[in-house]
Coordinates of C-alpha atoms and ligand atoms in Angstrom, one line a residue:
M266 CA 0.0 0.0 0.0
E267 CA 1.3 3.4 -1.0
R268 CA 1.0 6.1 1.7
K269 CA 2.3 9.0 -0.6
I270 CA 1.0 8.8 -4.1
Q271 CA 3.1 11.1 -6.3
L272 CA 2.3 12.3 -9.8
K273 CA 5.1 13.0 -12.2
E274 CA 5.4 16.7 -13.3
S275 CA 4.9 15.5 -16.8
D276 CA 1.5 14.1 -15.7
I277 CA 0.2 17.4 -14.4
P278 CA -3.3 18.3 -15.8
R279 CA -2.9 20.8 -18.6
Q280 CA -6.5 22.0 -18.6
W281 CA -8.9 23.3 -15.9
Y282 CA -12.4 21.8 -15.6
N283 CA -15.4 24.1 -15.8
L284 CA -18.4 22.5 -14.0
G285 CA -20.6 25.3 -15.4
A286 CA -20.5 23.5 -18.7
D287 CA -22.1 20.4 -17.2
L288 CA -24.5 21.5 -14.5
P289 CA -27.9 20.0 -15.4
T290 CA -29.6 23.3 -14.5
P291 CA -27.5 26.3 -15.5
L292 CA -26.5 29.1 -13.0
L293 CA -28.9 32.1 -12.6
P294 CA -27.2 35.1 -14.1
P295 CA -25.5 37.8 -12.0
L296 CA -27.7 40.9 -11.8
G297 CA -26.8 44.6 -11.8
P298 CA -28.3 47.2 -9.4
D299 CA -31.3 47.6 -11.7
G300 CA -32.1 43.9 -11.3
K301 CA -31.1 43.1 -15.0
P302 CA -28.4 40.5 -15.9
I303 CA -25.0 42.2 -16.2
G304 CA -22.8 42.0 -19.3
P305 CA -19.0 41.3 -19.0
E306 CA -18.2 45.0 -19.6
M307 CA -19.8 45.9 -16.3
L308 CA -17.1 43.9 -14.5
A309 CA -14.2 45.6 -16.4
P310 CA -13.3 48.2 -13.8
V311 CA -12.8 45.4 -11.2
F312 CA -11.3 42.5 -13.2
P313 CA -9.2 42.2 -16.3
M314 CA -11.1 41.1 -19.4
N315 CA -9.1 37.8 -19.8
L316 CA -10.4 36.7 -16.4
I317 CA -13.9 38.0 -17.0
E318 CA -13.9 35.7 -20.1
Q319 CA -13.2 32.8 -17.9
E320 CA -15.8 33.9 -15.4
V321 CA -18.6 33.7 -18.1
S322 CA -17.1 30.8 -20.1
T323 CA -19.3 27.8 -21.0
E324 CA -16.3 25.8 -22.3
R325 CA -15.9 22.5 -20.4
W326 CA -12.0 22.5 -20.5
I327 CA -9.8 25.6 -20.4
D328 CA -6.0 25.3 -21.2
I329 CA -3.6 26.2 -18.4
P330 CA -0.9 28.5 -19.9
E331 CA 2.6 26.9 -19.9
E332 CA 4.0 29.9 -17.9
I333 CA 1.5 29.3 -15.1
L334 CA 2.4 25.6 -15.0
D335 CA 6.0 26.7 -14.8
I336 CA 5.3 28.6 -11.6
L337 CA 3.0 25.8 -10.1
Y338 CA 5.8 23.2 -10.5
R339 CA 7.4 24.8 -7.4
W340 CA 5.0 22.6 -5.4
R341 CA 2.6 20.8 -7.9
P342 CA 1.6 18.1 -8.4
T343 CA 0.9 17.8 -4.7
P344 CA 1.0 14.4 -3.1
L345 CA -2.2 12.4 -2.5
K346 CA -1.7 10.7 0.9
R347 CA -3.4 7.8 2.5
A348 CA -4.2 8.6 6.2
V349 CA -3.3 5.0 7.4
Y350 CA -2.4 6.2 10.9
L351 CA -5.9 7.7 11.3
E352 CA -7.5 4.6 9.8
R353 CA -5.7 2.4 12.3
H354 CA -6.6 4.7 15.2
L355 CA -10.3 4.6 14.2
K356 CA -10.2 0.9 13.3
T357 CA -12.1 1.7 10.2
P358 CA -12.3 -0.4 7.0
A359 CA -12.5 2.9 5.1
H360 CA -9.6 4.0 2.9
I361 CA -9.0 7.7 3.7
Y362 CA -7.1 9.7 1.2
Y363 CA -6.2 13.4 1.3
K364 CA -4.8 15.9 -1.2
D365 CA -2.0 17.7 0.7
E366 CA -2.4 21.4 -0.4
S367 CA -0.4 22.5 2.6
Y368 CA 2.7 21.8 0.4
S369 CA 2.5 25.2 -1.4
P370 CA 5.0 27.9 -0.1
P371 CA 2.3 30.0 1.6
G372 CA 0.8 26.8 3.1
S373 CA -2.6 26.3 1.4
H374 CA -4.5 25.7 -1.8
K375 CA -4.9 29.5 -2.3
P376 CA -1.8 30.0 -4.5
N377 CA -3.4 27.8 -7.3
T378 CA -5.6 30.7 -8.2
A379 CA -3.4 33.5 -6.9
V380 CA -0.7 32.6 -9.4
A381 CA -3.2 32.3 -12.3
Q382 CA -5.0 35.6 -11.4
A383 CA -1.7 37.5 -11.1
W384 CA -0.5 36.1 -14.4
Y385 CA -3.7 37.0 -16.3
N386 CA -3.7 40.5 -14.7
K387 CA 0.0 41.0 -15.8
Q388 CA -0.9 39.9 -19.3
F389 CA -3.6 42.6 -19.3
G390 CA -1.1 45.3 -18.3
I391 CA -2.2 45.7 -14.7
K392 CA 0.5 46.8 -12.2
K393 CA -1.3 46.5 -8.8
L394 CA -3.8 44.1 -7.2
T395 CA -5.9 44.8 -4.2
T396 CA -7.7 42.1 -2.1
E397 CA -9.2 41.2 1.2
T398 CA -8.2 38.3 3.5
G399 CA -9.8 36.6 6.4
A400 CA -7.4 34.1 8.0
G401 CA -4.5 35.6 6.0
Q402 CA -4.0 32.5 3.9
W403 CA -5.4 34.2 0.8
G404 CA -3.6 37.5 1.4
S405 CA -0.3 35.7 1.8
A406 CA -0.9 33.6 -1.3
L407 CA -1.6 36.7 -3.4
A408 CA 1.4 38.5 -2.0
F409 CA 3.5 35.4 -3.0
A410 CA 2.1 35.4 -6.5
C411 CA 2.4 39.1 -7.0
K412 CA 6.1 39.0 -5.9
L413 CA 6.8 36.2 -8.4
L414 CA 5.1 38.1 -11.2
G415 CA 6.4 41.6 -10.3
L416 CA 3.0 43.2 -9.3
E417 CA 2.3 45.5 -6.4
C418 CA -0.1 44.0 -3.8
K419 CA -2.4 45.6 -1.2
V420 CA -4.3 43.4 1.3
Y421 CA -7.2 44.5 3.6
M422 CA -7.1 41.9 6.5
V423 CA -10.2 41.4 8.6
R424 CA -9.5 43.1 12.0
I425 CA -10.1 40.1 14.2
S426 CA -7.6 37.9 12.2
F427 CA -5.1 40.8 11.9
D428 CA -5.0 40.7 15.7
Q429 CA -5.2 36.9 16.1
K430 CA -2.7 36.1 13.4
P431 CA 0.2 38.6 13.3
F432 CA 2.6 36.2 11.6
R433 CA 0.4 36.1 8.4
K434 CA 0.9 39.8 8.1
I435 CA 4.6 39.4 8.3
M436 CA 4.5 36.7 5.6
M437 CA 2.7 39.1 3.3
Q438 CA 5.4 41.8 4.1
V439 CA 8.2 39.3 3.3
W440 CA 6.6 38.8 -0.1
G441 CA 6.5 42.6 -0.5
A442 CA 2.7 43.3 0.1
N443 CA 1.2 46.1 2.1
C444 CA -1.3 44.6 4.6
V445 CA -3.7 46.9 6.6
A446 CA -6.4 46.0 9.2
S447 CA -10.0 46.3 7.9
P448 CA -12.1 48.4 8.4
S449 CA -9.3 50.9 7.8
S450 CA -9.3 54.7 7.5
E451 CA -8.0 54.5 4.0
T452 CA -11.3 54.1 2.2
N453 CA -14.8 55.6 2.3
A454 CA -16.3 52.2 3.0
G455 CA -13.9 51.6 5.9
R456 CA -14.3 55.0 7.5
K457 CA -18.1 54.7 7.4
V458 CA -18.0 51.4 9.4
L459 CA -15.4 52.8 11.8
A460 CA -17.6 55.8 12.5
E461 CA -20.6 53.6 13.3
I462 CA -18.9 50.7 15.1
P463 CA -15.3 51.7 16.2
D464 CA -14.5 48.4 17.8
T465 CA -15.9 46.1 15.1
P466 CA -14.1 42.8 14.5
G467 CA -14.6 43.4 10.8
S468 CA -15.9 41.0 8.2
L469 CA -14.9 39.7 4.8
G470 CA -17.8 41.8 3.4
I471 CA -16.3 45.0 4.7
A472 CA -12.8 44.1 3.6
I473 CA -14.0 43.3 0.0
S474 CA -15.7 46.7 -0.2
E475 CA -12.5 48.4 0.8
A476 CA -10.4 46.5 -1.7
I477 CA -12.8 47.1 -4.6
E478 CA -13.0 50.8 -3.8
E479 CA -9.2 51.1 -4.0
A480 CA -9.1 49.3 -7.3
V481 CA -11.9 51.2 -9.1
T482 CA -10.7 54.6 -7.9
D483 CA -7.2 54.2 -9.4
K484 CA -7.2 57.1 -11.9
A485 CA -4.4 55.5 -14.0
G486 CA -6.6 52.3 -14.4
E487 CA -3.6 50.1 -13.6
T488 CA -5.2 48.5 -10.4
R489 CA -7.6 45.6 -10.3
Y490 CA -9.2 43.6 -7.5
S491 CA -8.6 39.9 -6.9
L492 CA -10.9 37.6 -5.1
G493 CA -9.7 34.4 -3.4
S494 CA -12.9 32.3 -3.6
V495 CA -16.6 32.3 -4.6
L496 CA -16.3 33.3 -8.3
N497 CA -16.4 30.8 -11.2
H498 CA -12.9 31.6 -12.4
V499 CA -11.4 31.1 -8.9
L500 CA -13.1 27.7 -8.6
L501 CA -11.9 26.8 -12.1
H502 CA -8.2 27.4 -11.2
Q503 CA -8.6 25.1 -8.2
T504 CA -9.9 22.1 -10.2
I505 CA -6.3 21.1 -10.8
V506 CA -6.5 19.6 -7.3
G507 CA -9.3 17.2 -8.1
L508 CA -8.0 16.4 -11.5
E509 CA -4.6 15.4 -10.0
A510 CA -6.4 13.4 -7.3
K511 CA -8.4 11.4 -9.9
K512 CA -5.2 10.4 -11.7
Q513 CA -3.5 9.5 -8.4
L514 CA -6.3 7.3 -7.2
A515 CA -6.4 5.5 -10.5
S516 CA -2.6 5.0 -10.4
V517 CA -2.9 2.9 -7.3
G518 CA -5.9 1.0 -8.6
E519 CA -8.4 2.6 -6.3
K520 CA -12.0 3.0 -7.3
L521 CA -13.8 6.3 -7.6
P522 CA -14.3 7.7 -4.1
D523 CA -17.6 6.9 -2.3
I524 CA -17.4 10.2 -0.3
V525 CA -15.7 13.5 -1.2
I526 CA -15.3 16.1 1.6
G527 CA -14.0 19.7 1.9
C528 CA -14.4 22.6 4.2
A529 CA -16.2 25.6 2.6
G530 CA -15.8 29.3 3.2
G531 CA -16.4 30.7 -0.2
G532 CA -16.1 27.2 -1.6
S533 CA -12.8 27.2 -3.6
N534 CA -10.9 24.3 -2.1
F535 CA -14.0 22.2 -1.8
A536 CA -14.9 22.9 -5.4
G537 CA -11.3 22.4 -6.6
L538 CA -11.3 18.8 -5.2
S539 CA -14.9 17.9 -5.8
F540 CA -15.9 19.3 -9.2
P541 CA -14.2 16.6 -11.3
F542 CA -16.1 14.1 -9.1
V543 CA -19.4 16.0 -9.4
A544 CA -18.9 15.5 -13.2
E545 CA -18.8 11.7 -12.5
K546 CA -21.9 11.9 -10.4
I547 CA -23.8 13.8 -13.1
D548 CA -22.7 10.9 -15.4
G549 CA -24.2 8.3 -13.0
A550 CA -21.5 7.5 -10.4
E551 CA -22.7 7.2 -6.8
I552 CA -20.7 9.7 -4.8
T553 CA -21.7 11.5 -1.6
I554 CA -20.2 15.0 -1.8
I555 CA -20.1 17.0 1.4
P556 CA -19.1 20.7 1.9
V557 CA -18.6 21.5 5.6
E558 CA -19.1 24.9 7.3
P559 CA -19.1 26.2 10.8
E560 CA -22.3 26.4 12.9
A561 CA -21.3 30.0 13.6
C562 CA -21.6 30.9 9.9
P563 CA -24.2 28.4 8.6
T564 CA -24.5 29.8 5.0
M565 CA -25.4 26.5 3.2
T566 CA -27.3 24.8 6.0
R567 CA -29.4 27.7 7.3
G568 CA -29.2 30.6 4.9
P569 CA -31.9 31.2 2.2
F570 CA -31.1 30.8 -1.5
A571 CA -31.4 34.4 -2.7
Y572 CA -29.8 37.1 -4.8
D573 CA -27.4 39.0 -2.6
F574 CA -24.4 41.3 -2.8
G575 CA -20.9 39.9 -2.2
D576 CA -19.9 42.8 0.0
L577 CA -21.2 45.1 2.7
A578 CA -21.2 48.3 0.6
C579 CA -23.2 46.6 -2.1
T580 CA -20.6 47.3 -4.8
T581 CA -20.6 43.8 -6.4
P582 CA -23.2 42.4 -8.8
L583 CA -26.0 40.4 -7.2
L584 CA -25.2 36.7 -7.1
A585 CA -27.7 33.8 -6.7
M586 CA -26.4 31.9 -3.7
F587 CA -27.2 30.7 -0.2
S588 CA -26.5 33.8 2.0
L589 CA -26.7 35.0 5.6
G590 CA -27.1 38.6 4.2
H591 CA -24.3 40.9 3.2
A592 CA -24.4 42.8 6.5
F593 CA -23.7 39.6 8.4
I594 CA -21.0 40.0 11.1
P595 CA -19.8 36.5 12.0
P596 CA -18.9 35.6 15.6
P597 CA -15.1 35.6 16.1
I598 CA -14.5 31.8 15.6
H599 CA -10.9 30.8 14.8
A600 CA -11.6 29.4 11.3
G601 CA -11.4 32.9 9.9
G602 CA -11.5 31.6 6.3
L603 CA -15.0 30.1 6.9
R604 CA -16.7 33.3 8.0
Y605 CA -18.1 34.6 4.6
H606 CA -21.8 35.4 4.4
G607 CA -22.2 33.9 0.9
M608 CA -21.1 30.8 -1.0
A609 CA -19.9 30.2 -4.6
P610 CA -22.9 30.2 -7.0
L611 CA -21.6 27.0 -8.7
I612 CA -21.7 25.2 -5.4
C613 CA -25.1 26.6 -4.5
Q614 CA -26.6 25.5 -7.7
A615 CA -25.1 22.0 -7.2
I616 CA -26.7 21.9 -3.7
V617 CA -30.1 23.1 -5.1
E618 CA -29.8 20.3 -7.7
G619 CA -29.1 17.7 -4.9
L620 CA -25.6 16.9 -6.0
M621 CA -24.0 17.9 -2.7
K622 CA -25.1 17.6 0.9
P623 CA -23.7 20.4 3.1
R624 CA -23.3 20.0 6.9
A625 CA -22.2 22.3 9.7
Y626 CA -20.0 21.6 12.8
H627 CA -19.2 23.5 16.0
Q628 CA -15.5 24.6 16.4
I629 CA -14.8 22.5 19.6
K630 CA -15.6 19.3 17.7
C631 CA -13.3 20.5 14.9
Y632 CA -10.4 21.2 17.2
K633 CA -10.9 17.8 18.8
A634 CA -10.7 16.3 15.3
A635 CA -7.5 18.4 14.6
L636 CA -5.9 17.0 17.7
T637 CA -6.7 13.4 16.7
W638 CA -5.2 14.3 13.3
A639 CA -2.0 15.7 15.0
E640 CA -1.7 12.6 17.2
T641 CA -2.1 10.2 14.3
E642 CA -1.1 11.7 10.9
G643 CA 1.1 14.3 12.6
G644 CA 0.3 17.6 10.9
I645 CA -1.1 20.6 12.6
T646 CA -4.0 21.6 10.4
A647 CA -5.6 24.9 9.6
P648 CA -8.7 25.5 11.7
E649 CA -10.7 25.7 8.4
T650 CA -9.4 22.2 7.3
S651 CA -10.3 20.8 10.7
H652 CA -14.0 21.0 9.6
A653 CA -13.3 18.6 6.8
I654 CA -11.3 16.3 9.1
A655 CA -14.2 16.2 11.6
A656 CA -16.5 15.1 8.8
V657 CA -14.0 12.5 7.6
I658 CA -13.8 11.0 11.1
D659 CA -17.6 10.9 11.3
E660 CA -17.9 9.1 7.9
A661 CA -15.0 6.7 8.7
V662 CA -16.7 5.7 12.0
K663 CA -20.0 5.2 10.1
A664 CA -18.2 3.0 7.5
K665 CA -16.9 0.9 10.5
E666 CA -20.4 0.6 11.9
E667 CA -21.7 -0.4 8.5
G668 CA -18.7 -2.7 7.9
K669 CA -18.1 -1.1 4.5
E670 CA -14.7 -0.5 2.9
K671 CA -15.6 3.0 1.6
V672 CA -13.1 5.3 -0.1
I673 CA -13.1 8.7 1.5
L674 CA -11.3 11.6 -0.2
F675 CA -10.8 15.0 1.3
N676 CA -8.9 18.2 0.7
Y677 CA -6.2 19.0 3.3
S678 CA -6.5 22.7 2.4
G679 CA -3.8 24.1 4.6
H680 CA -1.5 23.8 7.6
G681 CA -2.2 25.7 10.8
L682 CA 1.3 26.7 11.8
M683 CA 0.3 30.4 11.7
D684 CA -3.0 29.7 13.5
L685 CA -1.8 28.5 16.9
T686 CA -3.9 30.9 19.0
G687 CA -7.0 28.8 18.4
Y688 CA -5.1 25.7 19.5
D689 CA -4.0 27.6 22.6
A690 CA -7.6 28.5 23.4
Y691 CA -8.7 24.9 22.9
L692 CA -5.9 23.4 25.0
S693 CA -6.5 25.8 27.9
G694 CA -10.3 25.1 27.8
K695 CA -11.2 28.6 26.8
L696 CA -12.7 27.8 23.4
T697 CA -16.5 28.2 23.2
D698 CA -19.0 27.2 20.5
Y699 CA -21.3 29.8 18.9
E700 CA -24.6 28.9 17.3
L701 CA -26.1 31.6 15.2
P702 CA -29.3 32.7 17.1
T703 CA -32.4 32.5 14.9
E704 CA -33.3 36.1 15.6
D705 CA -29.8 37.2 14.3
L706 CA -30.3 35.0 11.2
E707 CA -33.7 36.7 10.6
K708 CA -32.2 40.2 11.2
Y709 CA -29.4 39.7 8.7
T710 CA -31.4 38.0 6.0
A711 CA -34.4 40.5 6.3
A712 CA -32.7 42.8 3.7
L713 CA -32.7 40.0 1.1
K714 CA -36.5 40.4 0.8
D715 CA -36.0 43.8 -1.0
L716 CA -33.7 42.2 -3.6
P717 CA -34.8 40.2 -6.6
A718 CA -35.9 36.6 -5.7
A719 CA -33.7 33.6 -6.8
E720 CA -35.7 30.7 -8.2
M721 CA -34.6 27.2 -7.0
R722 CA -34.5 25.3 -10.3
K723 CA -33.6 21.6 -10.4
T724 CA -34.1 18.5 -12.5
G725 CA -35.1 16.3 -9.6
K726 CA -32.6 13.6 -10.6
W727 CA -30.7 13.7 -7.3
Ligands
PLP171 C1 -6.7 26.6 4.9 C2 -8.0 27.2 4.3 N1 -8.9 26.3 4.0 C3 -10.1 26.7 3.5 C4 -10.4 28.1 3.4 C5 -11.7 28.5 3.0 O1 -11.7 29.1 1.7 P1 -12.4 28.4 0.4 O2 -13.8 27.9 0.8 O3 -12.4 29.4 -0.6 O4 -11.5 27.2 0.1 C6 -9.4 29.0 3.8 C7 -9.7 30.4 3.6 O5 -9.0 31.3 4.1 C8 -8.2 28.5 4.2 O6 -7.2 29.4 4.6

């Protein structure tokens, strides 16, 4: 039995997979402020046209430029590993495999799209990228990519994470980026929030508003905004993860997985691993596909399917997604990357279609799972990834109870070596669970009633 399944560089996937081409019921279109579908040109002040083309593409396969592959070879293909030590500990007949995305220099899956986005922006003549970051994984990934490609980078980091994770800021600085706490006094959006709630922990929605504002107000037109999750082109760039995994499983004679799991904040690592398997499911394979989110930010499990803005200042187009409302301020849980109010429209439509079954977990359960992982497989996982591990453990225990040799595949989206404050709180018994109170859910989602309704369309096959 192979514990580390390597893929040769020459076997790296040379195309990304676009689930949008295969979804049985297509996505609802993004809408402008007037409630009408937007055209690609409306996104042009925010993103370069070559990425907008990917965003709206209906092609199934999109070539990965050779220059991007040349950068990715620094850490790709990543190993697929068999978690035999966890299997033994659980005494499960399940085969547990994980794609180790913590191998990238910044330590997560995020550089897969950061490198691609920086490259396409550079091709388009852009000199500077702005972005937001929650846990800091995305900000450090974009800083890394911009450094390699010679672009300037400005990161608005959600205040709570800025305070909890100072080392992420230093990583961004090492890669030459300018990182400020959000809300900041540098933008109108930030100043407005600070005037209303001076001690706010911040949110991704606020940080996105600040980063977009800086990009669109650059008079020279040389700045664009870059998003680390949610959008179609971001998920597209991550599919290299699932495409590699498919080849790796086949190379050791393993069947298609019975269960595919990933944590989901905006959905990019989960989508990257799962979409090539969603394609198999659409073609008839029986695969249970599970995105996992925190109970404190239960977008997919408790949010309504609605048209909503991606940011607090309502500057983005309206996207059809499960949402807790764009004004949602999540409780300060440690999985900073899982605190977004919305979810990738491609994932949401797949959930509506019945192709995926989301679930939510409390953070104490996830830290317990992370400790089991550290004691068996050895790695110290990101708090986001621990949500996936908790689900893997539940499914492996279930396989044991059922006496079934199931194949479970999950995305090990990042290491947690910069996230030790959460472990400290857990180990000293100070960690608490937060369940979003129904009255808060109703308060934040009330504003959605004034926006266009999103119809839940499905074929009924799944
Ligand atoms: C390690 C890790 N995993 C998962 C996520 C969640 O993001 P996404 O849902 O886009 O994969 C983040 C976001 O910061 C992260 O840092």
